[in-house]
Coordinates of C-alpha atoms and ligand atoms in Angstrom, one line a residue:
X1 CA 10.7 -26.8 3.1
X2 CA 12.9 -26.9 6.0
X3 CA 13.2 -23.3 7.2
X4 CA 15.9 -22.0 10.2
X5 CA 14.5 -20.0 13.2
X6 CA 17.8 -18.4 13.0
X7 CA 17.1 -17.3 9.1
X8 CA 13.9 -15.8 9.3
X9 CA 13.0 -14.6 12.7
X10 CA 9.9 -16.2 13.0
X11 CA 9.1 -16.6 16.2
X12 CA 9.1 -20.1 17.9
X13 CA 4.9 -21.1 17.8
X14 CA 5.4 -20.6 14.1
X15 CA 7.9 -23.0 14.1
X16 CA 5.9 -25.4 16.1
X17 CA 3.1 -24.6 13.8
X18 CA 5.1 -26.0 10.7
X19 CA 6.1 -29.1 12.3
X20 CA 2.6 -30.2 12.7
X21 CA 0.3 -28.2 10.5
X22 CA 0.7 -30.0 7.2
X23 CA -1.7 -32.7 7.5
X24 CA -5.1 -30.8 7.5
X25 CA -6.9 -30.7 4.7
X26 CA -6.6 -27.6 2.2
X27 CA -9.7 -25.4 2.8
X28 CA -12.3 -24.6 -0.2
X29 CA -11.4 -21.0 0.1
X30 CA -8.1 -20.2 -0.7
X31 CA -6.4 -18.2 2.2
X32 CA -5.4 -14.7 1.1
X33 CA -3.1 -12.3 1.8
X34 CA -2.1 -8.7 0.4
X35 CA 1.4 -7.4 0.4
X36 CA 0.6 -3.7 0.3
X37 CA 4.1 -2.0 -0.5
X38 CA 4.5 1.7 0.6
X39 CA 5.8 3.6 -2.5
X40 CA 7.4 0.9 -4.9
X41 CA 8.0 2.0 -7.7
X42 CA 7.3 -0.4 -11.3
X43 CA 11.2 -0.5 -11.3
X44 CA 12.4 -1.4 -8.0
X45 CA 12.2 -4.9 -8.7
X46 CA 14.9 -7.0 -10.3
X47 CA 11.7 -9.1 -11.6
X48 CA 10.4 -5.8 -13.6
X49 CA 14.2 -5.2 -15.3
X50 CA 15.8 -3.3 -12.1
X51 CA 19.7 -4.3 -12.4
X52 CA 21.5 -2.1 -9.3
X53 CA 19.2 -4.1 -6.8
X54 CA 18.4 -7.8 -5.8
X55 CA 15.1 -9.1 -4.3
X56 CA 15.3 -12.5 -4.6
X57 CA 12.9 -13.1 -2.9
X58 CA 10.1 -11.2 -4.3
X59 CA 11.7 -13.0 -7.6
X60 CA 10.7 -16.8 -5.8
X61 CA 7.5 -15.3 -5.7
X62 CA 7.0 -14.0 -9.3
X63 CA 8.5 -17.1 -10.5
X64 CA 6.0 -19.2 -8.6
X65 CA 3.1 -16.7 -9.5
X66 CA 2.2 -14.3 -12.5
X67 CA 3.1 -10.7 -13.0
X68 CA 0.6 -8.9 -13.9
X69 CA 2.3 -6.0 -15.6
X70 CA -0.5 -3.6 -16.4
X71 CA -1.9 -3.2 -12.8
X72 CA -2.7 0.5 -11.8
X73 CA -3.8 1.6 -7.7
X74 CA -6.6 4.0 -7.7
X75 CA -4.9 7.1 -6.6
X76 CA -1.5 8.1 -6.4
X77 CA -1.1 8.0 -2.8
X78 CA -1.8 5.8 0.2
X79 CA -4.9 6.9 1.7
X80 CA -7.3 7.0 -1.2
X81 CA -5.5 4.2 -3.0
X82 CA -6.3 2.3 0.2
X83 CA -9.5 3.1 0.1
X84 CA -10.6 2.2 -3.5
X85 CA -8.8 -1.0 -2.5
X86 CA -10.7 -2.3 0.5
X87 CA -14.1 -1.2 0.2
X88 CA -14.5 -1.1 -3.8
X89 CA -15.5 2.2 -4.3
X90 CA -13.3 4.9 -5.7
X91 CA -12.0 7.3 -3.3
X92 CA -12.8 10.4 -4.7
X93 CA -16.4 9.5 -5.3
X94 CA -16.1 10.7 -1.4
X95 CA -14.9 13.6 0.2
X96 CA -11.7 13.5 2.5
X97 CA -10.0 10.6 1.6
X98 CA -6.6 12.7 0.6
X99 CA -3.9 11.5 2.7
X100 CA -4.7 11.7 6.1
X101 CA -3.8 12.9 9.0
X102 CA -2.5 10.7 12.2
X103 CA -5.8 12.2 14.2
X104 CA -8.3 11.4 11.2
X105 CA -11.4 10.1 11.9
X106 CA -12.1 7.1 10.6
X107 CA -12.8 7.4 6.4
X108 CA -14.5 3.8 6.2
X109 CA -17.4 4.0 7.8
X110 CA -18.6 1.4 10.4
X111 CA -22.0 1.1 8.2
X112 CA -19.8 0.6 4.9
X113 CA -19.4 -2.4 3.0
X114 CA -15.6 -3.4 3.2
X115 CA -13.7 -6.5 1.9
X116 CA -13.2 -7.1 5.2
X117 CA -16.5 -7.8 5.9
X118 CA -17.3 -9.7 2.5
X119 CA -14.7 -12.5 3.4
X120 CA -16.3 -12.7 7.2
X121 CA -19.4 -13.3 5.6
X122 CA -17.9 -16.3 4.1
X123 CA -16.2 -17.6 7.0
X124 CA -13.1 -15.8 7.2
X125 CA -10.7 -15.1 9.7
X126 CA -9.5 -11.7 9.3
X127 CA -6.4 -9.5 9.8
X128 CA -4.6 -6.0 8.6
X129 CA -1.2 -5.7 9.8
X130 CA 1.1 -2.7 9.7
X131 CA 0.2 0.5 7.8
X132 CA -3.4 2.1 8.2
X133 CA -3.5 5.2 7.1
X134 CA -7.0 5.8 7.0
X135 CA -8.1 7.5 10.2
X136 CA -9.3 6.0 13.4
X137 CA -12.1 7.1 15.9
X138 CA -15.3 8.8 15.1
X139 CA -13.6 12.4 15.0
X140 CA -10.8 14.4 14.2
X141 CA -8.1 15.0 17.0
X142 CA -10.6 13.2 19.8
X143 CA -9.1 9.5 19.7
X144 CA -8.4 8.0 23.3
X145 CA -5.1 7.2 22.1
X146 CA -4.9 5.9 26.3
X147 CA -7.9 3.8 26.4
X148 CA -9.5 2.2 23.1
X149 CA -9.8 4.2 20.2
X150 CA -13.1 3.6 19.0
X151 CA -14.4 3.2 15.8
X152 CA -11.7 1.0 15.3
X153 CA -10.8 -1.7 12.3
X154 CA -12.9 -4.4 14.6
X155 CA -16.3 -2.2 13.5
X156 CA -15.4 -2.4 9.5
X157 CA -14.9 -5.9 9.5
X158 CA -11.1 -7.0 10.7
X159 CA -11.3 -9.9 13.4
X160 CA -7.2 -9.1 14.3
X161 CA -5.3 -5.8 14.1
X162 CA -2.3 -4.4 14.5
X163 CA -1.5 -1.2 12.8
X164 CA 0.7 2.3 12.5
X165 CA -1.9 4.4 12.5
X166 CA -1.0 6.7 9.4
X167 CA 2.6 6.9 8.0
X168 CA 6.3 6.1 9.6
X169 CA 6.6 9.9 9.4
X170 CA 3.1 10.7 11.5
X171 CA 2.4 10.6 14.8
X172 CA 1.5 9.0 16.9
X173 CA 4.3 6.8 16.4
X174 CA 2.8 3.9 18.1
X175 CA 1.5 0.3 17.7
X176 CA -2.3 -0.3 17.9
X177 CA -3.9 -3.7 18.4
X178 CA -7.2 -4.0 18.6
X179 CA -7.9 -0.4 19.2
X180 CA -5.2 0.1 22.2
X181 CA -1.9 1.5 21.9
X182 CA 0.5 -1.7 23.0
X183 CA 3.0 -0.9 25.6
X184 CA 1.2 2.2 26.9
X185 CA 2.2 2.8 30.7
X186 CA -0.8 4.5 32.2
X187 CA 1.3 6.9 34.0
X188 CA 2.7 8.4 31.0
X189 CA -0.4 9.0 28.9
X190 CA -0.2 10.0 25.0
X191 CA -1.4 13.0 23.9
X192 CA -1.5 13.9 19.7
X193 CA -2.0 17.7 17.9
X194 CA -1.9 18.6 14.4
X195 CA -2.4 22.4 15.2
X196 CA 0.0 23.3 17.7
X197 CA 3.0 22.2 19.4
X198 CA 2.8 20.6 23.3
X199 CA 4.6 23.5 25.6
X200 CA 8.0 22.3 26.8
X201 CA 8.5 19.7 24.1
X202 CA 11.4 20.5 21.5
X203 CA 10.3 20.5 17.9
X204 CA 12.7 19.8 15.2
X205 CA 11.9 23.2 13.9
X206 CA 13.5 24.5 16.8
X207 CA 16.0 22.0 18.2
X208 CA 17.8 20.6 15.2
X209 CA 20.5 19.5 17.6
X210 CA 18.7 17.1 18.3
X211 CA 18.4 14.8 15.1
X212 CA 19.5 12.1 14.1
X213 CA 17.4 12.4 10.5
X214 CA 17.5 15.7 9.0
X215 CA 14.4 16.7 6.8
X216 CA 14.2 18.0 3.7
X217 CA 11.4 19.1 2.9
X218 CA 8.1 19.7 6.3
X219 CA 8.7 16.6 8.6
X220 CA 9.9 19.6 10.9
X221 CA 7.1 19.1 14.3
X222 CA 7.6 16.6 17.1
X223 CA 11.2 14.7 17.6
X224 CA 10.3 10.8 18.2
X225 CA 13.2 9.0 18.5
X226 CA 15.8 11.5 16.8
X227 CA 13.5 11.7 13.9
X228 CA 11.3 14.8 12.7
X229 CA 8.0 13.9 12.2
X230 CA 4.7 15.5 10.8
X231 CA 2.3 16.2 13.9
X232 CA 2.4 16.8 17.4
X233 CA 2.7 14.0 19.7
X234 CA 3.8 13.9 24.0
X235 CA 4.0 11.2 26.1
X236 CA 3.7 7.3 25.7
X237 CA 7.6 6.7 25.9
X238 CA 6.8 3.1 26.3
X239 CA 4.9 2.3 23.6
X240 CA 6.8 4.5 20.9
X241 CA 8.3 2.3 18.0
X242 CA 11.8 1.5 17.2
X243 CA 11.5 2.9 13.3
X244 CA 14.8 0.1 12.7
X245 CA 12.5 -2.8 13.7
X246 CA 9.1 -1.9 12.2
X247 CA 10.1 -4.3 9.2
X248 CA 10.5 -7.1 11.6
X249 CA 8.1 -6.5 14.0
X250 CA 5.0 -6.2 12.2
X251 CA 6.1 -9.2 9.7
X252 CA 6.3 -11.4 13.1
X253 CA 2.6 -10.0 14.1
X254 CA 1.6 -10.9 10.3
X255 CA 3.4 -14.5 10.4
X256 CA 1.5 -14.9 13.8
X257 CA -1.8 -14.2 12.1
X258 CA -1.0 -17.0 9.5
X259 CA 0.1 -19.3 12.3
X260 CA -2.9 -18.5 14.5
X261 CA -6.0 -19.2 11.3
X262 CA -3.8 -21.5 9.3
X263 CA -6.4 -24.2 9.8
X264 CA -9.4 -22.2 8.2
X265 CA -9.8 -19.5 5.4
X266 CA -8.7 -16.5 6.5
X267 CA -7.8 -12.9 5.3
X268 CA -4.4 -10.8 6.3
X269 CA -4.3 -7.1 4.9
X270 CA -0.2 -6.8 5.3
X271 CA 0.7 -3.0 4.6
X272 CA 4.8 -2.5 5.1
X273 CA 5.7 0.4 6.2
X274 CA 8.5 -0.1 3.4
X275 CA 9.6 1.6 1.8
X276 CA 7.8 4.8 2.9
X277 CA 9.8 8.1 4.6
X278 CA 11.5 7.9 7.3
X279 CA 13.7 5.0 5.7
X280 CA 15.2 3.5 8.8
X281 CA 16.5 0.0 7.7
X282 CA 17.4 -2.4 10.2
X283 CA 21.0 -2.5 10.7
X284 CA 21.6 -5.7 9.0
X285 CA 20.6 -3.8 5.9
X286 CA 22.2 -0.7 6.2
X287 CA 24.2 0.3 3.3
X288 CA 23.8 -3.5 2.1
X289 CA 21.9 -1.9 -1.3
X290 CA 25.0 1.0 -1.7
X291 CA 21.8 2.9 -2.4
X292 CA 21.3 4.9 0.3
X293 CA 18.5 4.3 2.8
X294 CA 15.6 3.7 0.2
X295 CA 17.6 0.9 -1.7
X296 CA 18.3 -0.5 1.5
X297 CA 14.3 -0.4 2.5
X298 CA 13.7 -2.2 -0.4
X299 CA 16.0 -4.9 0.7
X300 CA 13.8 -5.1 3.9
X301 CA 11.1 -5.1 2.1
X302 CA 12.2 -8.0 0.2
X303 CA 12.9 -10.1 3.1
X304 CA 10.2 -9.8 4.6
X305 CA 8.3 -10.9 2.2
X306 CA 10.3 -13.7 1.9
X307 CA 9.5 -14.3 5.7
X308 CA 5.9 -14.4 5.1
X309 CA 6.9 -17.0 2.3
X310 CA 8.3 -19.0 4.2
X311 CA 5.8 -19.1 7.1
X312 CA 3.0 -20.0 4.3
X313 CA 5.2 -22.7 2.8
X314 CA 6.0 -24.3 6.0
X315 CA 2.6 -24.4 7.5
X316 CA 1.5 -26.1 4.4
X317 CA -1.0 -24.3 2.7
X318 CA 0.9 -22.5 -0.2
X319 CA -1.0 -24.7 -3.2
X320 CA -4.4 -22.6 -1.7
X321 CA -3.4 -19.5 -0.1
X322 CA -3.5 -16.4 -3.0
X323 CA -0.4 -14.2 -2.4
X324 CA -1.1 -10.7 -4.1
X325 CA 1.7 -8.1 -3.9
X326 CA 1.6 -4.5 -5.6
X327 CA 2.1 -1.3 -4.2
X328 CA 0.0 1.7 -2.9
X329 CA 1.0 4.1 -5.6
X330 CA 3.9 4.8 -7.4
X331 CA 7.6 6.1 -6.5
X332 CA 9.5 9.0 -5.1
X333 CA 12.9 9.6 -4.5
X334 CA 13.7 12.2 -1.6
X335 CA 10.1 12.3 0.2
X336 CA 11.0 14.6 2.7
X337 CA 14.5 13.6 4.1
X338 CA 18.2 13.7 3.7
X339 CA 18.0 9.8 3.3
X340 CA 20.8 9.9 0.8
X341 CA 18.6 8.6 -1.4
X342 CA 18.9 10.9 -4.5
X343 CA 22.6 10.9 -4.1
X344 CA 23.3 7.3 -4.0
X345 CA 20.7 5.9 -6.9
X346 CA 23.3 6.1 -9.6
X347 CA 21.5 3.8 -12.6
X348 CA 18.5 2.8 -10.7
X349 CA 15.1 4.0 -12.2
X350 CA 12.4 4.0 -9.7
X351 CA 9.9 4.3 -12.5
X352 CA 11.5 2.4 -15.2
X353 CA 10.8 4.2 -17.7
X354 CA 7.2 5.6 -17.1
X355 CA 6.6 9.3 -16.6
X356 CA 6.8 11.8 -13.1
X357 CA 6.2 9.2 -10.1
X358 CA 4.0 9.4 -6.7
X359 CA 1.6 11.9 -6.5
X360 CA 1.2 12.1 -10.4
X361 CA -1.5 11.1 -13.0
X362 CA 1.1 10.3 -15.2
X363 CA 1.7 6.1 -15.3
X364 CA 4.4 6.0 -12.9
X365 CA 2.0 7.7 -10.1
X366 CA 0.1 4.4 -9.8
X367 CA 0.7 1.8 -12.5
X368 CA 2.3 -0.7 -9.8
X369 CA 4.1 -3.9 -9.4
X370 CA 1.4 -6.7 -9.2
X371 CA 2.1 -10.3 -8.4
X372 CA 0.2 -13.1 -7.6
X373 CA 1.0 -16.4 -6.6
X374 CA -1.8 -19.5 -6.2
X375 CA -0.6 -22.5 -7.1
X376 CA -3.9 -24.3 -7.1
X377 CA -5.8 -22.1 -9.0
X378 CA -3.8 -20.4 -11.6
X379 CA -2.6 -20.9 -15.2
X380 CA 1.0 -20.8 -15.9
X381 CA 3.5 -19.8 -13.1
X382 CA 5.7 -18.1 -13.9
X383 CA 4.5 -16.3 -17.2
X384 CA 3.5 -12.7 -17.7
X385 CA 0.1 -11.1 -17.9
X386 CA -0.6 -7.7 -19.5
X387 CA -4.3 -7.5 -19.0
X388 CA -4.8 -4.6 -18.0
X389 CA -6.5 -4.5 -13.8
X390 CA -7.2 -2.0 -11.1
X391 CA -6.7 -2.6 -7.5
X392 CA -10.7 -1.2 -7.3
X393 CA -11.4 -5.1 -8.9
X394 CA -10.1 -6.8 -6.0
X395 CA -12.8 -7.1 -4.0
X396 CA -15.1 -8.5 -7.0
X397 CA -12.7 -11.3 -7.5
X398 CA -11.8 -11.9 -4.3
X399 CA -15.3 -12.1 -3.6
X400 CA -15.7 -14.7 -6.1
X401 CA -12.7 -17.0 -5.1
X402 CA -14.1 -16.7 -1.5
X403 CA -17.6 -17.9 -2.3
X404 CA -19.4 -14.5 -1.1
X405 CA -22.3 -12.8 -2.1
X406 CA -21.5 -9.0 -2.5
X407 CA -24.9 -7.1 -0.8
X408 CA -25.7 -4.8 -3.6
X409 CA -24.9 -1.2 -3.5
X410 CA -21.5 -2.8 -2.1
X411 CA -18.1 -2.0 -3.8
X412 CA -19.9 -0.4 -6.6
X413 CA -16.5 0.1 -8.8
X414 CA -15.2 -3.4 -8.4
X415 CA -15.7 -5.2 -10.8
X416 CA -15.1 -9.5 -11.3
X417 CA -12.2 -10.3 -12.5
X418 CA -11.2 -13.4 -11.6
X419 CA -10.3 -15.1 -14.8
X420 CA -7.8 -12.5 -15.6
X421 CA -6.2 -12.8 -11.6
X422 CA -6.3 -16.8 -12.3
X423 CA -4.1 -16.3 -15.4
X424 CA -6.9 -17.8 -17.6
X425 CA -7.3 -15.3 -19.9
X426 CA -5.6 -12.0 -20.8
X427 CA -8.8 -9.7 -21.4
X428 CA -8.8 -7.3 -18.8
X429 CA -10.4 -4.7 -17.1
X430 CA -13.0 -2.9 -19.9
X431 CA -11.2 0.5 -18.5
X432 CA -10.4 1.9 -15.9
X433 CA -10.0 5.1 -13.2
X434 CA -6.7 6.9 -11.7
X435 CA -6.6 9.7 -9.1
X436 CA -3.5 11.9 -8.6
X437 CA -2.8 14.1 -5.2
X438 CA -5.7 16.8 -6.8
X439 CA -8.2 14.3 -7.7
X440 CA -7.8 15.0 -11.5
X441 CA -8.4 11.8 -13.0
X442 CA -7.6 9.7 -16.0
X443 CA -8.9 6.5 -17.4
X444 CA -7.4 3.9 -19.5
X445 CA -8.6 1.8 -22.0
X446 CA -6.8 -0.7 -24.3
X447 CA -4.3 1.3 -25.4
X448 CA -5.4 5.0 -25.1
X449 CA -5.5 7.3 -21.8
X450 CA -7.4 10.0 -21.3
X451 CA -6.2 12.8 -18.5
X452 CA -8.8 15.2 -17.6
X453 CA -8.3 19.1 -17.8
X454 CA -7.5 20.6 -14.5
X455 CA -6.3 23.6 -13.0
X456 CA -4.4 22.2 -10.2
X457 CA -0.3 23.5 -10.3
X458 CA 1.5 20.9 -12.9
X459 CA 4.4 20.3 -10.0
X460 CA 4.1 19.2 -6.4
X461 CA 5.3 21.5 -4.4
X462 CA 7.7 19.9 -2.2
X463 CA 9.1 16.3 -4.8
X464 CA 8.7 18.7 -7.7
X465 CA 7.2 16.1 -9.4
X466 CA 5.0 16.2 -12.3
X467 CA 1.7 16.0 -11.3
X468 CA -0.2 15.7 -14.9
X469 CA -2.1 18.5 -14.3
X470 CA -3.1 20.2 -17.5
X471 CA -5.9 22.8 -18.1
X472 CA -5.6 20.9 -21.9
X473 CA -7.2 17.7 -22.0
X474 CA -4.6 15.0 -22.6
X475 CA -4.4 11.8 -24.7
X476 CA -1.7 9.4 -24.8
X477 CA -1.0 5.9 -26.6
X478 CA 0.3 4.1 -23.8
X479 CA 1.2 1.1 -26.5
X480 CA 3.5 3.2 -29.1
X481 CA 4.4 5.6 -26.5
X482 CA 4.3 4.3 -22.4
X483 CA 6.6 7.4 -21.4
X484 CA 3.6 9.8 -22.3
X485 CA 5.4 12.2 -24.3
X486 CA 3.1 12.8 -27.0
X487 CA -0.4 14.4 -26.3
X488 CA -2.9 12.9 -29.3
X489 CA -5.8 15.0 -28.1
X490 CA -5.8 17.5 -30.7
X491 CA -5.2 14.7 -33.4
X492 CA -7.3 12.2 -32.6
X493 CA -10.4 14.1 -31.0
X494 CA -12.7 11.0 -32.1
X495 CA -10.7 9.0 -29.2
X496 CA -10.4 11.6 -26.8
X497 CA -14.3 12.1 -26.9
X498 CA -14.8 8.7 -26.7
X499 CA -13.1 8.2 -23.5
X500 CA -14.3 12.0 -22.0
X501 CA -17.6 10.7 -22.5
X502 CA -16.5 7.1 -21.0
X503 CA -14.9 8.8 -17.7
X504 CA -17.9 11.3 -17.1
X505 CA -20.1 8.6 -17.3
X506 CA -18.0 6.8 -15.3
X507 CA -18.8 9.2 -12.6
X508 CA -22.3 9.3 -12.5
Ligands
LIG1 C1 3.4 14.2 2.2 C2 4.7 14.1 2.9 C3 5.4 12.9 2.5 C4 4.5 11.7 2.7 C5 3.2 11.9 2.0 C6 2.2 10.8 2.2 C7 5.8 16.3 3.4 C8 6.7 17.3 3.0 N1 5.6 15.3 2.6 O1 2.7 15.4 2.6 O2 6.6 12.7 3.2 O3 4.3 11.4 4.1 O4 2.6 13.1 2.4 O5 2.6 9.6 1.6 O6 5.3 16.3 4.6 S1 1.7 8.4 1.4 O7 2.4 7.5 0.6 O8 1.3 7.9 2.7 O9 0.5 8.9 0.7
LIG2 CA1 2.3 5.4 -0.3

């Protein structure tokens, strides 16, 4: 495919790389790379029946791959979904993995088993790009941010990285490769609190005046670049990121990756900060989406997936390179900014038509889009699977496409999959585990859904969204009745002890 440097902003050695690269032979091991969306919804895709907005090219890559349509994160936000994800294990098996802070200590431990570390043990290269979001260093608040910042993704198994180190809307609102903070002058040192504000610095609490983003709900502590953010942060002028070109720039540091280990297996962990709060879309997409800020961040989003596309076409190695894209957890409308993104989405259902959103246990908080794309070792482009899969099975599969031996005790919860992710069969997971934002849990299997009782508040306090919570156990037929309206549990109690007993077993 002939690609234009002007087109796609990939930088010049990736267009050298795709003059000559073509010629080697395909590796064993495919090459695999995970789009991690921030907060898509199941409907923000024109591929899953979305109308008011285009994303052609996430459509090029559902065409050329399968949708998996009954794909579920772990949890219904980033850090524990992110968790389950990459080491296997359900996050609330452990304590702390709620969404973290940007001075967390690092939640995967250096001695724990990641996926990382399973596809170096075959011989991969591997990267994570862009969004983190699961603590750094060895303790809370203590990072070097100045000099290296250590535990860092180098001692859980990640060759390359270059990461935010929580959210867009957390400080420190930085770059980090490698374990440094890139573009740090020395002379203007970084310094990060989540308990109290630095003395002199203007917070957005008390200057207002000075944004350029006004929240709506927290985000009301340090001012980085016009914008209110959640945590403390002084210093590092230098190295602070240009929210408008965090689409761009860490898709250039992800297509570099590609270009860099496009000759052997490798593995690239690309998290978009997309379409996560603060929505800041490049210029060339603002207003493009007449949906405010978010449908414009999903237009981003879009293209930049299209960028990495591109780079994987031209270099050559599409037919065995896996290209899996779903989201962290479900979506949410106004996430704590006047992003004109309630106003503006006139017909557009986040959700489709699934129940409450992020945060929740109900479907929407993390069944997510899933596609994945391998021309040389699936069934069927183009079609649609409903099997039903958990991002926790990833590393199982993975594991098995990659030729690795999983040490036991590893990624206990994952579990191999790989005939459902080729598209080979439609039998899926035998159940399995959600989270929502108070660790109440649910599990589905075939049709049915168990939620847990709990005593946790039924909204979220700041979205007012649904959270599931329910001191009633709940039981839904997610076949006759996706939207969760009618609770079976006092009708069928044969079911609803059938999967109790299932989900506490579960947790042993
Ligand atoms: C919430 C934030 C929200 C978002 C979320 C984490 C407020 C009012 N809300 O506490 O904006 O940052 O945390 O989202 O501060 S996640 O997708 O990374 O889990
Ligand atoms: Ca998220």
């Amino acid at each position: 495919m002939k690609i234009s440097l002007k087109t796609t902003g990939i930088p010049a050695i990736a267009m050298f790389a795709s003059c000559t690269g073509t010629s080697e032979k395909q590796p064993e091991q495919p090459n695999i790379i995970i789009i991690m969306a921030d907060d898509l919804g199941y409907g923000d895709l024109s591929w899953l029946g979305a109308t008011t907005i285009e994303t052609p090219n996430v459509n090029r890559l559902a065409d050329e791959g399968v949708r998996f349509v009954n794909c579920y994160s772990t949890s219904a936000t980033s850090t524990p979904s992110r968790y389950g994800m990459l080491t296997g294990m359900y996050p609330w098996r452990k304590e702390g993995t709620g969404i973290a802070a940007g001075d967390a200590p690092m939640l995967i431990l250096p001695e724990q088993y990641t996926m990382a570390d399973m596809f170096k043990s075959a011989g991969y290269s591997t990267g994570a790009v862009g969004k983190w979001h699961l603590g750094l260093g060895g303790e809370r608040g203590k990072q070097d941010w100045n000099g290296l910042v250590t535990p860092n993704l180098t001692d859980i198994g990640f060759d390359y990285s270059y990461i935010m180190a929580a959210t867009g809307d957390r400080v420190p609102c930085v770059y980090i490769e490698n374990g440094k903070v890139v573009n740090l002058d020395p002379n203007d040192p970084i310094e990060v609190s989540y308990t109290a504000p630095f003395k002199g610095e203007p917070t957005a609490l008390n200057h207002p005046e000075l944004l350029t983003l006004h929240p709506s709900q927290g985000h009301d502590q340090s001012i980085i670049r016009g914008i209110p953010r959640i945590g403390y942060m002084k210093g590092g002028k230098s190295a602070l990121w240009k929210d408008e070109e965090i689409a761009d720039n860490i898709t250039r540091k992800a297509s570099e990756f590609i270009v860099r280990h496009h000759n052997q297996p490798f593995f690239l962990y690309f998290g978009t900060h997309d379409i996560h709060v603060p929505r800041v879309p490049h210029p060339r997409f603002k207003g493009l989406s007449g949906m405010g800020d978010r449908g414009d961040a999903i237009l981003s989003f879009d293209y930049c997936v299209g960028r990495i596309l591109d780079i994987v076409d031209s270099l050559g190695i599409a037919d065995n390179t896996i290209i899996l894209l779903t989201s962290d957890n479900g979506p949410v409308v106004d996430d704590g900014y006047h992003d004109k993104a309630k106003e503006l989405l006139g017909n557009h259902k986040p959700a489709a038509d699934l129940r409450a959103g992020k945060y929740s246990i109900f479907e929407a908080g993390t069944k997510v889009p899933c596609i994945i794309r391998w021309p040389q070792g699936m069934n069927k482009p183009g079609s649609i699977n409903p099997g039903l899969m958990s991002q926790i099975d990833f590393f199982a599969s993975f594991a098995s496409f990659a030729n690795a031996a999983i040490p036991e005790n590893a990624a206990p919860d994952s579990r191999k999959l790989d005939k459902l992710m080729k598209n080979k069969t439609k039998k899926g997971a035998p159940f399995i585990i959600q989270q929502n934002l108070n660790s109440t849990l649910s599990i589905v299997k075939d049709e049915w859904k168990y939620i847990e009782p709990s005593q946790a508040e039924p909204i979220e306090f700041w979205t007012k969204t649904e959270l599931g919570n329910n001191p009633n156990p709940q039981l839904y037929n997610l076949s006759k009745d996706p939207g969760e309206i009618n609770n079976l549990s006092a009708i069928q109690p044969e079911k609803r002890t059938e999967l109790k007993e299932l989900l506490e077993k579960a947790k042993k």
